[in-house]
């Protein structure tokens, strides 16, 4: 699914089920909270911290989807076309980072 379609789906969901968007500051706080939940899973499951029993059933995909959902909300309510922004960013990173990463001895 393209990002524009995802933005439209989120907007439809908000209008049908969510009453309205939370304000931008509330959504920014929610985004931070959701990123923290992703970080907790990654740190414990793939990092050096031990995973608590209560964390073992947490679904990383679900938490990443929460991050995406709130990001799409923020894009919608601030007028950002994420598809355009993503395409521009990928083009920039491709031009800027291609040789840099291929020549990085740390990645070999």
PDB file of N, CA and C in Angstrom:
ATOM      1  N   UNK A   1       0.844  -1.173   0.000  1.00  0.00           N
ATOM      2  CA  UNK A   1       0.000   0.000   0.000  1.00  0.00           C
ATOM      3  C   UNK A   1       0.894   1.243   0.000  1.00  0.00           C
ATOM      4  N   UNK A   2       0.556   2.161  -0.829  1.00  0.00           N
ATOM      5  CA  UNK A   2       1.314   3.406  -0.867  1.00  0.00           C
ATOM      6  C   UNK A   2       0.974   4.248   0.361  1.00  0.00           C
ATOM      7  N   UNK A   3       1.894   5.109   0.723  1.00  0.00           N
ATOM      8  CA  UNK A   3       1.697   5.927   1.915  1.00  0.00           C
ATOM      9  C   UNK A   3       0.477   6.836   1.801  1.00  0.00           C
ATOM     10  N   UNK A   4       0.217   7.356   0.617  1.00  0.00           N
ATOM     11  CA  UNK A   4      -0.960   8.220   0.437  1.00  0.00           C
ATOM     12  C   UNK A   4      -2.239   7.457   0.755  1.00  0.00           C
ATOM     13  N   UNK A   5      -2.304   6.218   0.317  1.00  0.00           N
ATOM     14  CA  UNK A   5      -3.476   5.387   0.608  1.00  0.00           C
ATOM     15  C   UNK A   5      -3.573   5.110   2.112  1.00  0.00           C
ATOM     16  N   UNK A   6      -2.431   4.885   2.744  1.00  0.00           N
ATOM     17  CA  UNK A   6      -2.417   4.660   4.194  1.00  0.00           C
ATOM     18  C   UNK A   6      -2.917   5.912   4.918  1.00  0.00           C
ATOM     19  N   UNK A   7      -2.483   7.086   4.464  1.00  0.00           N
ATOM     20  CA  UNK A   7      -2.962   8.335   5.078  1.00  0.00           C
ATOM     21  C   UNK A   7      -4.476   8.449   4.925  1.00  0.00           C
ATOM     22  N   UNK A   8      -4.987   8.105   3.758  1.00  0.00           N
ATOM     23  CA  UNK A   8      -6.428   8.172   3.521  1.00  0.00           C
ATOM     24  C   UNK A   8      -7.179   7.182   4.409  1.00  0.00           C
ATOM     25  N   UNK A   9      -6.625   5.981   4.577  1.00  0.00           N
ATOM     26  CA  UNK A   9      -7.249   4.970   5.433  1.00  0.00           C
ATOM     27  C   UNK A   9      -7.313   5.434   6.881  1.00  0.00           C
ATOM     28  N   UNK A  10      -6.224   6.030   7.359  1.00  0.00           N
ATOM     29  CA  UNK A  10      -6.197   6.525   8.732  1.00  0.00           C
ATOM     30  C   UNK A  10      -7.213   7.651   8.900  1.00  0.00           C
ATOM     31  N   UNK A  11      -7.266   8.557   7.928  1.00  0.00           N
ATOM     32  CA  UNK A  11      -8.215   9.665   8.008  1.00  0.00           C
ATOM     33  C   UNK A  11      -9.649   9.148   8.054  1.00  0.00           C
ATOM     34  N   UNK A  12      -9.949   8.155   7.228  1.00  0.00           N
ATOM     35  CA  UNK A  12     -11.283   7.562   7.228  1.00  0.00           C
ATOM     36  C   UNK A  12     -11.578   6.930   8.581  1.00  0.00           C
ATOM     37  N   UNK A  13     -10.606   6.209   9.139  1.00  0.00           N
ATOM     38  CA  UNK A  13     -10.803   5.571  10.445  1.00  0.00           C
ATOM     39  C   UNK A  13     -11.058   6.619  11.524  1.00  0.00           C
ATOM     40  N   UNK A  14     -10.259   7.665  11.525  1.00  0.00           N
ATOM     41  CA  UNK A  14     -10.431   8.733  12.523  1.00  0.00           C
ATOM     42  C   UNK A  14     -11.841   9.312  12.423  1.00  0.00           C
ATOM     43  N   UNK A  15     -12.283   9.585  11.215  1.00  0.00           N
ATOM     44  CA  UNK A  15     -13.600  10.190  11.033  1.00  0.00           C
ATOM     45  C   UNK A  15     -14.753   9.243  11.366  1.00  0.00           C
ATOM     46  N   UNK A  16     -14.555   7.951  11.174  1.00  0.00           N
ATOM     47  CA  UNK A  16     -15.619   6.986  11.452  1.00  0.00           C
ATOM     48  C   UNK A  16     -15.602   6.452  12.880  1.00  0.00           C
ATOM     49  N   UNK A  17     -14.411   6.335  13.480  1.00  0.00           N
ATOM     50  CA  UNK A  17     -14.298   5.679  14.786  1.00  0.00           C
ATOM     51  C   UNK A  17     -13.658   6.534  15.868  1.00  0.00           C
ATOM     52  N   UNK A  18     -12.860   7.473  15.478  1.00  0.00           N
ATOM     53  CA  UNK A  18     -12.071   8.205  16.466  1.00  0.00           C
ATOM     54  C   UNK A  18     -12.624   9.567  16.846  1.00  0.00           C
ATOM     55  N   UNK A  19     -13.761   9.942  16.343  1.00  0.00           N
ATOM     56  CA  UNK A  19     -14.412  11.224  16.582  1.00  0.00           C
ATOM     57  C   UNK A  19     -13.649  12.366  15.928  1.00  0.00           C
ATOM     58  N   UNK A  20     -12.379  12.560  16.325  1.00  0.00           N
ATOM     59  CA  UNK A  20     -11.531  13.592  15.728  1.00  0.00           C
ATOM     60  C   UNK A  20     -10.084  13.243  16.034  1.00  0.00           C
ATOM     61  N   UNK A  21      -9.176  13.943  15.371  1.00  0.00           N
ATOM     62  CA  UNK A  21      -7.755  13.781  15.686  1.00  0.00           C
ATOM     63  C   UNK A  21      -7.477  14.405  17.042  1.00  0.00           C
ATOM     64  N   UNK A  22      -6.602  13.777  17.820  1.00  0.00           N
ATOM     65  CA  UNK A  22      -6.051  14.465  18.982  1.00  0.00           C
ATOM     66  C   UNK A  22      -5.224  15.620  18.436  1.00  0.00           C
ATOM     67  N   UNK A  23      -4.980  16.643  19.248  1.00  0.00           N
ATOM     68  CA  UNK A  23      -4.170  17.751  18.727  1.00  0.00           C
ATOM     69  C   UNK A  23      -2.733  17.286  18.494  1.00  0.00           C
ATOM     70  N   UNK A  24      -2.006  18.087  17.774  1.00  0.00           N
ATOM     71  CA  UNK A  24      -0.650  17.719  17.347  1.00  0.00           C
ATOM     72  C   UNK A  24       0.273  17.426  18.524  1.00  0.00           C
ATOM     73  N   UNK A  25       0.164  18.205  19.591  1.00  0.00           N
ATOM     74  CA  UNK A  25       1.032  17.962  20.752  1.00  0.00           C
ATOM     75  C   UNK A  25       0.693  16.643  21.433  1.00  0.00           C
ATOM     76  N   UNK A  26      -0.586  16.327  21.528  1.00  0.00           N
ATOM     77  CA  UNK A  26      -0.989  15.043  22.111  1.00  0.00           C
ATOM     78  C   UNK A  26      -0.487  13.898  21.236  1.00  0.00           C
ATOM     79  N   UNK A  27      -0.635  14.031  19.929  1.00  0.00           N
ATOM     80  CA  UNK A  27      -0.150  12.968  19.041  1.00  0.00           C
ATOM     81  C   UNK A  27       1.365  12.847  19.089  1.00  0.00           C
ATOM     82  N   UNK A  28       2.077  13.963  19.258  1.00  0.00           N
ATOM     83  CA  UNK A  28       3.535  13.883  19.393  1.00  0.00           C
ATOM     84  C   UNK A  28       3.902  13.123  20.664  1.00  0.00           C
ATOM     85  N   UNK A  29       3.182  13.369  21.745  1.00  0.00           N
ATOM     86  CA  UNK A  29       3.424  12.629  22.988  1.00  0.00           C
ATOM     87  C   UNK A  29       3.110  11.146  22.791  1.00  0.00           C
ATOM     88  N   UNK A  30       2.024  10.849  22.069  1.00  0.00           N
ATOM     89  CA  UNK A  30       1.687   9.449  21.796  1.00  0.00           C
ATOM     90  C   UNK A  30       2.754   8.778  20.951  1.00  0.00           C
ATOM     91  N   UNK A  31       3.276   9.510  19.961  1.00  0.00           N
ATOM     92  CA  UNK A  31       4.327   8.951  19.106  1.00  0.00           C
ATOM     93  C   UNK A  31       5.554   8.608  19.942  1.00  0.00           C
ATOM     94  N   UNK A  32       5.905   9.501  20.833  1.00  0.00           N
ATOM     95  CA  UNK A  32       7.055   9.258  21.710  1.00  0.00           C
ATOM     96  C   UNK A  32       6.825   8.032  22.576  1.00  0.00           C
ATOM     97  N   UNK A  33       5.622   7.894  23.096  1.00  0.00           N
ATOM     98  CA  UNK A  33       5.276   6.735  23.909  1.00  0.00           C
ATOM     99  C   UNK A  33       5.379   5.439  23.098  1.00  0.00           C
ATOM    100  N   UNK A  34       4.862   5.463  21.880  1.00  0.00           N
ATOM    101  CA  UNK A  34       4.897   4.266  21.037  1.00  0.00           C
ATOM    102  C   UNK A  34       6.328   3.896  20.642  1.00  0.00           C
ATOM    103  N   UNK A  35       7.152   4.888  20.334  1.00  0.00           N
ATOM    104  CA  UNK A  35       8.563   4.625  20.016  1.00  0.00           C
ATOM    105  C   UNK A  35       9.254   4.025  21.233  1.00  0.00           C
ATOM    106  N   UNK A  36       8.897   4.499  22.416  1.00  0.00           N
ATOM    107  CA  UNK A  36       9.456   3.928  23.641  1.00  0.00           C
ATOM    108  C   UNK A  36       9.102   2.462  23.805  1.00  0.00           C
ATOM    109  N   UNK A  37       7.882   2.095  23.433  1.00  0.00           N
ATOM    110  CA  UNK A  37       7.476   0.695  23.520  1.00  0.00           C
ATOM    111  C   UNK A  37       8.265  -0.164  22.534  1.00  0.00           C
ATOM    112  N   UNK A  38       8.523   0.357  21.341  1.00  0.00           N
ATOM    113  CA  UNK A  38       9.357  -0.355  20.367  1.00  0.00           C
ATOM    114  C   UNK A  38      10.769  -0.508  20.930  1.00  0.00           C
ATOM    115  N   UNK A  39      11.296   0.570  21.484  1.00  0.00           N
ATOM    116  CA  UNK A  39      12.653   0.534  22.044  1.00  0.00           C
ATOM    117  C   UNK A  39      12.763  -0.489  23.162  1.00  0.00           C
ATOM    118  N   UNK A  40      11.743  -0.581  23.982  1.00  0.00           N
ATOM    119  CA  UNK A  40      11.760  -1.537  25.093  1.00  0.00           C
ATOM    120  C   UNK A  40      11.852  -2.977  24.571  1.00  0.00           C
ATOM    121  N   UNK A  41      11.046  -3.288  23.565  1.00  0.00           N
ATOM    122  CA  UNK A  41      11.081  -4.637  22.996  1.00  0.00           C
ATOM    123  C   UNK A  41      12.443  -4.920  22.367  1.00  0.00           C
ATOM    124  N   UNK A  42      12.945  -3.995  21.570  1.00  0.00           N
ATOM    125  CA  UNK A  42      14.230  -4.189  20.891  1.00  0.00           C
ATOM    126  C   UNK A  42      15.353  -4.353  21.913  1.00  0.00           C
ATOM    127  N   UNK A  43      15.364  -3.487  22.931  1.00  0.00           N
ATOM    128  CA  UNK A  43      16.437  -3.540  23.941  1.00  0.00           C
ATOM    129  C   UNK A  43      16.449  -4.864  24.687  1.00  0.00           C
ATOM    130  N   UNK A  44      15.284  -5.394  24.963  1.00  0.00           N
ATOM    131  CA  UNK A  44      15.207  -6.615  25.752  1.00  0.00           C
ATOM    132  C   UNK A  44      15.296  -7.882  24.900  1.00  0.00           C
ATOM    133  N   UNK A  45      14.726  -7.824  23.706  1.00  0.00           N
ATOM    134  CA  UNK A  45      14.701  -9.018  22.866  1.00  0.00           C
ATOM    135  C   UNK A  45      15.990  -9.178  22.061  1.00  0.00           C
ATOM    136  N   UNK A  46      16.559  -8.067  21.614  1.00  0.00           N
ATOM    137  CA  UNK A  46      17.732  -8.134  20.739  1.00  0.00           C
ATOM    138  C   UNK A  46      18.965  -7.504  21.367  1.00  0.00           C
ATOM    139  N   UNK A  47      18.779  -6.760  22.432  1.00  0.00           N
ATOM    140  CA  UNK A  47      19.897  -6.110  23.102  1.00  0.00           C
ATOM    141  C   UNK A  47      20.384  -6.932  24.282  1.00  0.00           C
ATOM    142  N   UNK A  48      21.066  -6.279  25.167  1.00  0.00           N
ATOM    143  CA  UNK A  48      21.699  -6.979  26.284  1.00  0.00           C
ATOM    144  C   UNK A  48      20.849  -7.041  27.542  1.00  0.00           C
ATOM    145  N   UNK A  49      19.732  -6.332  27.565  1.00  0.00           N
ATOM    146  CA  UNK A  49      18.866  -6.400  28.737  1.00  0.00           C
ATOM    147  C   UNK A  49      18.061  -7.689  28.713  1.00  0.00           C
ATOM    148  N   UNK A  50      17.754  -8.191  29.907  1.00  0.00           N
ATOM    149  CA  UNK A  50      16.929  -9.394  29.965  1.00  0.00           C
ATOM    150  C   UNK A  50      15.465  -9.003  29.741  1.00  0.00           C
ATOM    151  N   UNK A  51      14.747  -9.908  29.108  1.00  0.00           N
ATOM    152  CA  UNK A  51      13.352  -9.651  28.801  1.00  0.00           C
ATOM    153  C   UNK A  51      12.488 -10.120  29.967  1.00  0.00           C
ATOM    154  N   UNK A  52      11.665  -9.217  30.469  1.00  0.00           N
ATOM    155  CA  UNK A  52      10.764  -9.576  31.560  1.00  0.00           C
ATOM    156  C   UNK A  52       9.695 -10.523  31.021  1.00  0.00           C
ATOM    157  N   UNK A  53       9.188 -11.354  31.895  1.00  0.00           N
ATOM    158  CA  UNK A  53       8.149 -12.303  31.503  1.00  0.00           C
ATOM    159  C   UNK A  53       6.954 -11.570  30.885  1.00  0.00           C
ATOM    160  N   UNK A  54       6.622 -10.416  31.455  1.00  0.00           N
ATOM    161  CA  UNK A  54       5.466  -9.650  30.969  1.00  0.00           C
ATOM    162  C   UNK A  54       5.701  -9.037  29.596  1.00  0.00           C
ATOM    163  N   UNK A  55       6.956  -8.959  29.152  1.00  0.00           N
ATOM    164  CA  UNK A  55       7.276  -8.392  27.840  1.00  0.00           C
ATOM    165  C   UNK A  55       7.359  -9.443  26.737  1.00  0.00           C
ATOM    166  N   UNK A  56       7.430 -10.707  27.100  1.00  0.00           N
ATOM    167  CA  UNK A  56       7.677 -11.764  26.118  1.00  0.00           C
ATOM    168  C   UNK A  56       6.552 -11.942  25.107  1.00  0.00           C
ATOM    169  N   UNK A  57       5.354 -11.553  25.460  1.00  0.00           N
ATOM    170  CA  UNK A  57       4.223 -11.696  24.549  1.00  0.00           C
ATOM    171  C   UNK A  57       3.953 -10.435  23.743  1.00  0.00           C
ATOM    172  N   UNK A  58       4.753  -9.404  23.946  1.00  0.00           N
ATOM    173  CA  UNK A  58       4.556  -8.151  23.202  1.00  0.00           C
ATOM    174  C   UNK A  58       4.921  -8.386  21.739  1.00  0.00           C
ATOM    175  N   UNK A  59       4.109  -7.845  20.866  1.00  0.00           N
ATOM    176  CA  UNK A  59       4.268  -8.023  19.427  1.00  0.00           C
ATOM    177  C   UNK A  59       4.979  -6.805  18.838  1.00  0.00           C
ATOM    178  N   UNK A  60       6.204  -6.989  18.388  1.00  0.00           N
ATOM    179  CA  UNK A  60       6.972  -5.890  17.823  1.00  0.00           C
ATOM    180  C   UNK A  60       6.266  -5.292  16.618  1.00  0.00           C
ATOM    181  N   UNK A  61       5.695  -6.121  15.768  1.00  0.00           N
ATOM    182  CA  UNK A  61       4.978  -5.623  14.595  1.00  0.00           C
ATOM    183  C   UNK A  61       3.818  -4.715  14.982  1.00  0.00           C
ATOM    184  N   UNK A  62       3.098  -5.105  16.016  1.00  0.00           N
ATOM    185  CA  UNK A  62       1.969  -4.287  16.479  1.00  0.00           C
ATOM    186  C   UNK A  62       2.459  -2.933  16.994  1.00  0.00           C
ATOM    187  N   UNK A  63       3.559  -2.944  17.705  1.00  0.00           N
ATOM    188  CA  UNK A  63       4.101  -1.683  18.236  1.00  0.00           C
ATOM    189  C   UNK A  63       4.623  -0.797  17.112  1.00  0.00           C
ATOM    190  N   UNK A  64       5.271  -1.405  16.112  1.00  0.00           N
ATOM    191  CA  UNK A  64       5.725  -0.616  14.958  1.00  0.00           C
ATOM    192  C   UNK A  64       4.525  -0.046  14.200  1.00  0.00           C
ATOM    193  N   UNK A  65       3.436  -0.819  14.124  1.00  0.00           N
ATOM    194  CA  UNK A  65       2.221  -0.325  13.471  1.00  0.00           C
ATOM    195  C   UNK A  65       1.633   0.854  14.241  1.00  0.00           C
ATOM    196  N   UNK A  66       1.733   0.835  15.566  1.00  0.00           N
ATOM    197  CA  UNK A  66       1.282   1.980  16.367  1.00  0.00           C
ATOM    198  C   UNK A  66       2.078   3.233  16.022  1.00  0.00           C
ATOM    199  N   UNK A  67       3.399   3.077  15.869  1.00  0.00           N
ATOM    200  CA  UNK A  67       4.251   4.201  15.485  1.00  0.00           C
ATOM    201  C   UNK A  67       3.821   4.734  14.120  1.00  0.00           C
ATOM    202  N   UNK A  68       3.585   3.831  13.198  1.00  0.00           N
ATOM    203  CA  UNK A  68       3.165   4.229  11.853  1.00  0.00           C
ATOM    204  C   UNK A  68       1.816   4.937  11.883  1.00  0.00           C
ATOM    205  N   UNK A  69       0.874   4.401  12.639  1.00  0.00           N
ATOM    206  CA  UNK A  69      -0.457   5.000  12.733  1.00  0.00           C
ATOM    207  C   UNK A  69      -0.381   6.441  13.233  1.00  0.00           C
ATOM    208  N   UNK A  70       0.332   6.660  14.315  1.00  0.00           N
ATOM    209  CA  UNK A  70       0.418   8.014  14.871  1.00  0.00           C
ATOM    210  C   UNK A  70       1.187   8.930  13.923  1.00  0.00           C
ATOM    211  N   UNK A  71       2.202   8.396  13.244  1.00  0.00           N
ATOM    212  CA  UNK A  71       2.931   9.190  12.251  1.00  0.00           C
ATOM    213  C   UNK A  71       2.002   9.622  11.125  1.00  0.00           C
ATOM    214  N   UNK A  72       1.162   8.707  10.678  1.00  0.00           N
ATOM    215  CA  UNK A  72       0.191   9.034   9.631  1.00  0.00           C
ATOM    216  C   UNK A  72      -0.812  10.075  10.116  1.00  0.00           C
ATOM    217  N   UNK A  73      -1.230   9.979  11.367  1.00  0.00           N
ATOM    218  CA  UNK A  73      -2.120  10.997  11.939  1.00  0.00           C
ATOM    219  C   UNK A  73      -1.453  12.370  11.913  1.00  0.00           C
ATOM    220  N   UNK A  74      -0.215  12.431  12.368  1.00  0.00           N
ATOM    221  CA  UNK A  74       0.505  13.713  12.385  1.00  0.00           C
ATOM    222  C   UNK A  74       0.668  14.279  10.981  1.00  0.00           C
ATOM    223  N   UNK A  75       0.960  13.418  10.036  1.00  0.00           N
ATOM    224  CA  UNK A  75       1.089  13.877   8.648  1.00  0.00           C
ATOM    225  C   UNK A  75      -0.237  14.448   8.153  1.00  0.00           C
ATOM    226  N   UNK A  76      -1.318  13.741   8.414  1.00  0.00           N
ATOM    227  CA  UNK A  76      -2.631  14.202   7.970  1.00  0.00           C
ATOM    228  C   UNK A  76      -2.981  15.556   8.562  1.00  0.00           C
ATOM    229  N   UNK A  77      -2.778  15.694   9.845  1.00  0.00           N
ATOM    230  CA  UNK A  77      -3.243  16.921  10.484  1.00  0.00           C
ATOM    231  C   UNK A  77      -2.309  18.105  10.268  1.00  0.00           C
ATOM    232  N   UNK A  78      -1.121  17.867   9.744  1.00  0.00           N
ATOM    233  CA  UNK A  78      -0.195  18.975   9.455  1.00  0.00           C
ATOM    234  C   UNK A  78      -0.034  19.208   7.956  1.00  0.00           C
ATOM    235  N   UNK A  79      -0.787  18.463   7.146  1.00  0.00           N
ATOM    236  CA  UNK A  79      -0.768  18.670   5.704  1.00  0.00           C
ATOM    237  C   UNK A  79       0.457  18.129   4.992  1.00  0.00           C
ATOM    238  N   UNK A  80       1.102  17.136   5.575  1.00  0.00           N
ATOM    239  CA  UNK A  80       2.288  16.537   4.955  1.00  0.00           C
ATOM    240  C   UNK A  80       1.865  15.353   4.086  1.00  0.00           C
ATOM    241  N   UNK A  81       2.321  15.347   2.849  1.00  0.00           N
ATOM    242  CA  UNK A  81       2.126  14.203   1.967  1.00  0.00           C
ATOM    243  C   UNK A  81       3.331  13.284   2.186  1.00  0.00           C
ATOM    244  N   UNK A  82       3.125  12.236   2.958  1.00  0.00           N
ATOM    245  CA  UNK A  82       4.234  11.346   3.313  1.00  0.00           C
ATOM    246  C   UNK A  82       4.817  10.616   2.115  1.00  0.00           C
ATOM    247  N   UNK A  83       4.000  10.314   1.120  1.00  0.00           N
ATOM    248  CA  UNK A  83       4.536   9.640  -0.063  1.00  0.00           C
ATOM    249  C   UNK A  83       5.569  10.521  -0.746  1.00  0.00           C
ATOM    250  N   UNK A  84       5.225  11.799  -0.951  1.00  0.00           N
ATOM    251  CA  UNK A  84       6.172  12.735  -1.562  1.00  0.00           C
ATOM    252  C   UNK A  84       7.414  12.903  -0.695  1.00  0.00           C
ATOM    253  N   UNK A  85       7.199  13.076   0.605  1.00  0.00           N
ATOM    254  CA  UNK A  85       8.322  13.282   1.528  1.00  0.00           C
ATOM    255  C   UNK A  85       9.235  12.057   1.565  1.00  0.00           C
ATOM    256  N   UNK A  86       8.636  10.863   1.588  1.00  0.00           N
ATOM    257  CA  UNK A  86       9.423   9.629   1.620  1.00  0.00           C
ATOM    258  C   UNK A  86      10.212   9.447   0.332  1.00  0.00           C
ATOM    259  N   UNK A  87       9.554   9.687  -0.798  1.00  0.00           N
ATOM    260  CA  UNK A  87      10.242   9.545  -2.086  1.00  0.00           C
ATOM    261  C   UNK A  87      11.424  10.502  -2.188  1.00  0.00           C
ATOM    262  N   UNK A  88      11.236  11.737  -1.756  1.00  0.00           N
ATOM    263  CA  UNK A  88      12.332  12.721  -1.769  1.00  0.00           C
ATOM    264  C   UNK A  88      13.460  12.288  -0.846  1.00  0.00           C
ATOM    265  N   UNK A  89      13.106  11.807   0.341  1.00  0.00           N
ATOM    266  CA  UNK A  89      14.117  11.380   1.313  1.00  0.00           C
ATOM    267  C   UNK A  89      14.900  10.182   0.793  1.00  0.00           C
ATOM    268  N   UNK A  90      14.211   9.216   0.193  1.00  0.00           N
ATOM    269  CA  UNK A  90      14.898   8.037  -0.329  1.00  0.00           C
ATOM    270  C   UNK A  90      15.849   8.421  -1.460  1.00  0.00           C
ATOM    271  N   UNK A  91      15.423   9.334  -2.317  1.00  0.00           N
ATOM    272  CA  UNK A  91      16.277   9.825  -3.394  1.00  0.00           C
ATOM    273  C   UNK A  91      17.518  10.516  -2.827  1.00  0.00           C
ATOM    274  N   UNK A  92      17.310  11.370  -1.830  1.00  0.00           N
ATOM    275  CA  UNK A  92      18.434  12.065  -1.197  1.00  0.00           C
ATOM    276  C   UNK A  92      19.410  11.070  -0.566  1.00  0.00           C
ATOM    277  N   UNK A  93      18.873  10.118   0.203  1.00  0.00           N
ATOM    278  CA  UNK A  93      19.733   9.132   0.862  1.00  0.00           C
ATOM    279  C   UNK A  93      20.477   8.278  -0.155  1.00  0.00           C
ATOM    280  N   UNK A  94      19.819   7.952  -1.264  1.00  0.00           N
ATOM    281  CA  UNK A  94      20.462   7.159  -2.308  1.00  0.00           C
ATOM    282  C   UNK A  94      21.659   7.901  -2.883  1.00  0.00           C
ATOM    283  N   UNK A  95      21.457   9.160  -3.214  1.00  0.00           N
ATOM    284  CA  UNK A  95      22.546   9.961  -3.780  1.00  0.00           C
ATOM    285  C   UNK A  95      23.651  10.215  -2.766  1.00  0.00           C
ATOM    286  N   UNK A  96      23.276  10.501  -1.538  1.00  0.00           N
ATOM    287  CA  UNK A  96      24.238  10.881  -0.507  1.00  0.00           C
ATOM    288  C   UNK A  96      24.991   9.690   0.081  1.00  0.00           C
ATOM    289  N   UNK A  97      24.305   8.574   0.260  1.00  0.00           N
ATOM    290  CA  UNK A  97      24.864   7.502   1.085  1.00  0.00           C
ATOM    291  C   UNK A  97      25.348   6.271   0.341  1.00  0.00           C
ATOM    292  N   UNK A  98      25.089   6.168  -0.961  1.00  0.00           N
ATOM    293  CA  UNK A  98      25.444   4.938  -1.668  1.00  0.00           C
ATOM    294  C   UNK A  98      26.924   4.594  -1.518  1.00  0.00           C
ATOM    295  N   UNK A  99      27.783   5.479  -1.942  1.00  0.00           N
ATOM    296  CA  UNK A  99      29.223   5.197  -1.854  1.00  0.00           C
ATOM    297  C   UNK A  99      29.694   5.164  -0.415  1.00  0.00           C
ATOM    298  N   UNK A 100      29.117   6.034   0.412  1.00  0.00           N
ATOM    299  CA  UNK A 100      29.532   6.095   1.811  1.00  0.00           C
ATOM    300  C   UNK A 100      29.362   4.740   2.487  1.00  0.00           C
ATOM    301  N   UNK A 101      28.232   4.097   2.283  1.00  0.00           N
ATOM    302  CA  UNK A 101      27.987   2.821   2.952  1.00  0.00           C
ATOM    303  C   UNK A 101      28.782   1.677   2.308  1.00  0.00           C
ATOM    304  N   UNK A 102      28.935   1.715   1.000  1.00  0.00           N
ATOM    305  CA  UNK A 102      29.722   0.673   0.340  1.00  0.00           C
ATOM    306  C   UNK A 102      31.200   0.769   0.710  1.00  0.00           C
ATOM    307  N   UNK A 103      31.652   1.940   1.068  1.00  0.00           N
ATOM    308  CA  UNK A 103      33.061   2.124   1.427  1.00  0.00           C
ATOM    309  C   UNK A 103      33.294   2.126   2.938  1.00  0.00           C
ATOM    310  N   UNK A 104      32.295   1.814   3.711  1.00  0.00           N
ATOM    311  CA  UNK A 104      32.420   1.823   5.160  1.00  0.00           C
ATOM    312  C   UNK A 104      32.993   0.480   5.629  1.00  0.00           C
ATOM    313  N   UNK A 105      34.205   0.528   6.118  1.00  0.00           N
ATOM    314  CA  UNK A 105      34.887  -0.702   6.573  1.00  0.00           C
ATOM    315  C   UNK A 105      34.148  -1.370   7.730  1.00  0.00           C
ATOM    316  N   UNK A 106      33.412  -0.608   8.501  1.00  0.00           N
ATOM    317  CA  UNK A 106      32.682  -1.170   9.640  1.00  0.00           C
ATOM    318  C   UNK A 106      31.536  -2.071   9.202  1.00  0.00           C
ATOM    319  N   UNK A 107      31.080  -1.907   7.965  1.00  0.00           N
ATOM    320  CA  UNK A 107      29.951  -2.692   7.480  1.00  0.00           C
ATOM    321  C   UNK A 107      30.370  -3.937   6.716  1.00  0.00           C
ATOM    322  N   UNK A 108      31.666  -4.164   6.597  1.00  0.00           N
ATOM    323  CA  UNK A 108      32.159  -5.331   5.858  1.00  0.00           C
ATOM    324  C   UNK A 108      32.415  -6.496   6.767  1.00  0.00           C
TER     325      UNK A 108
END
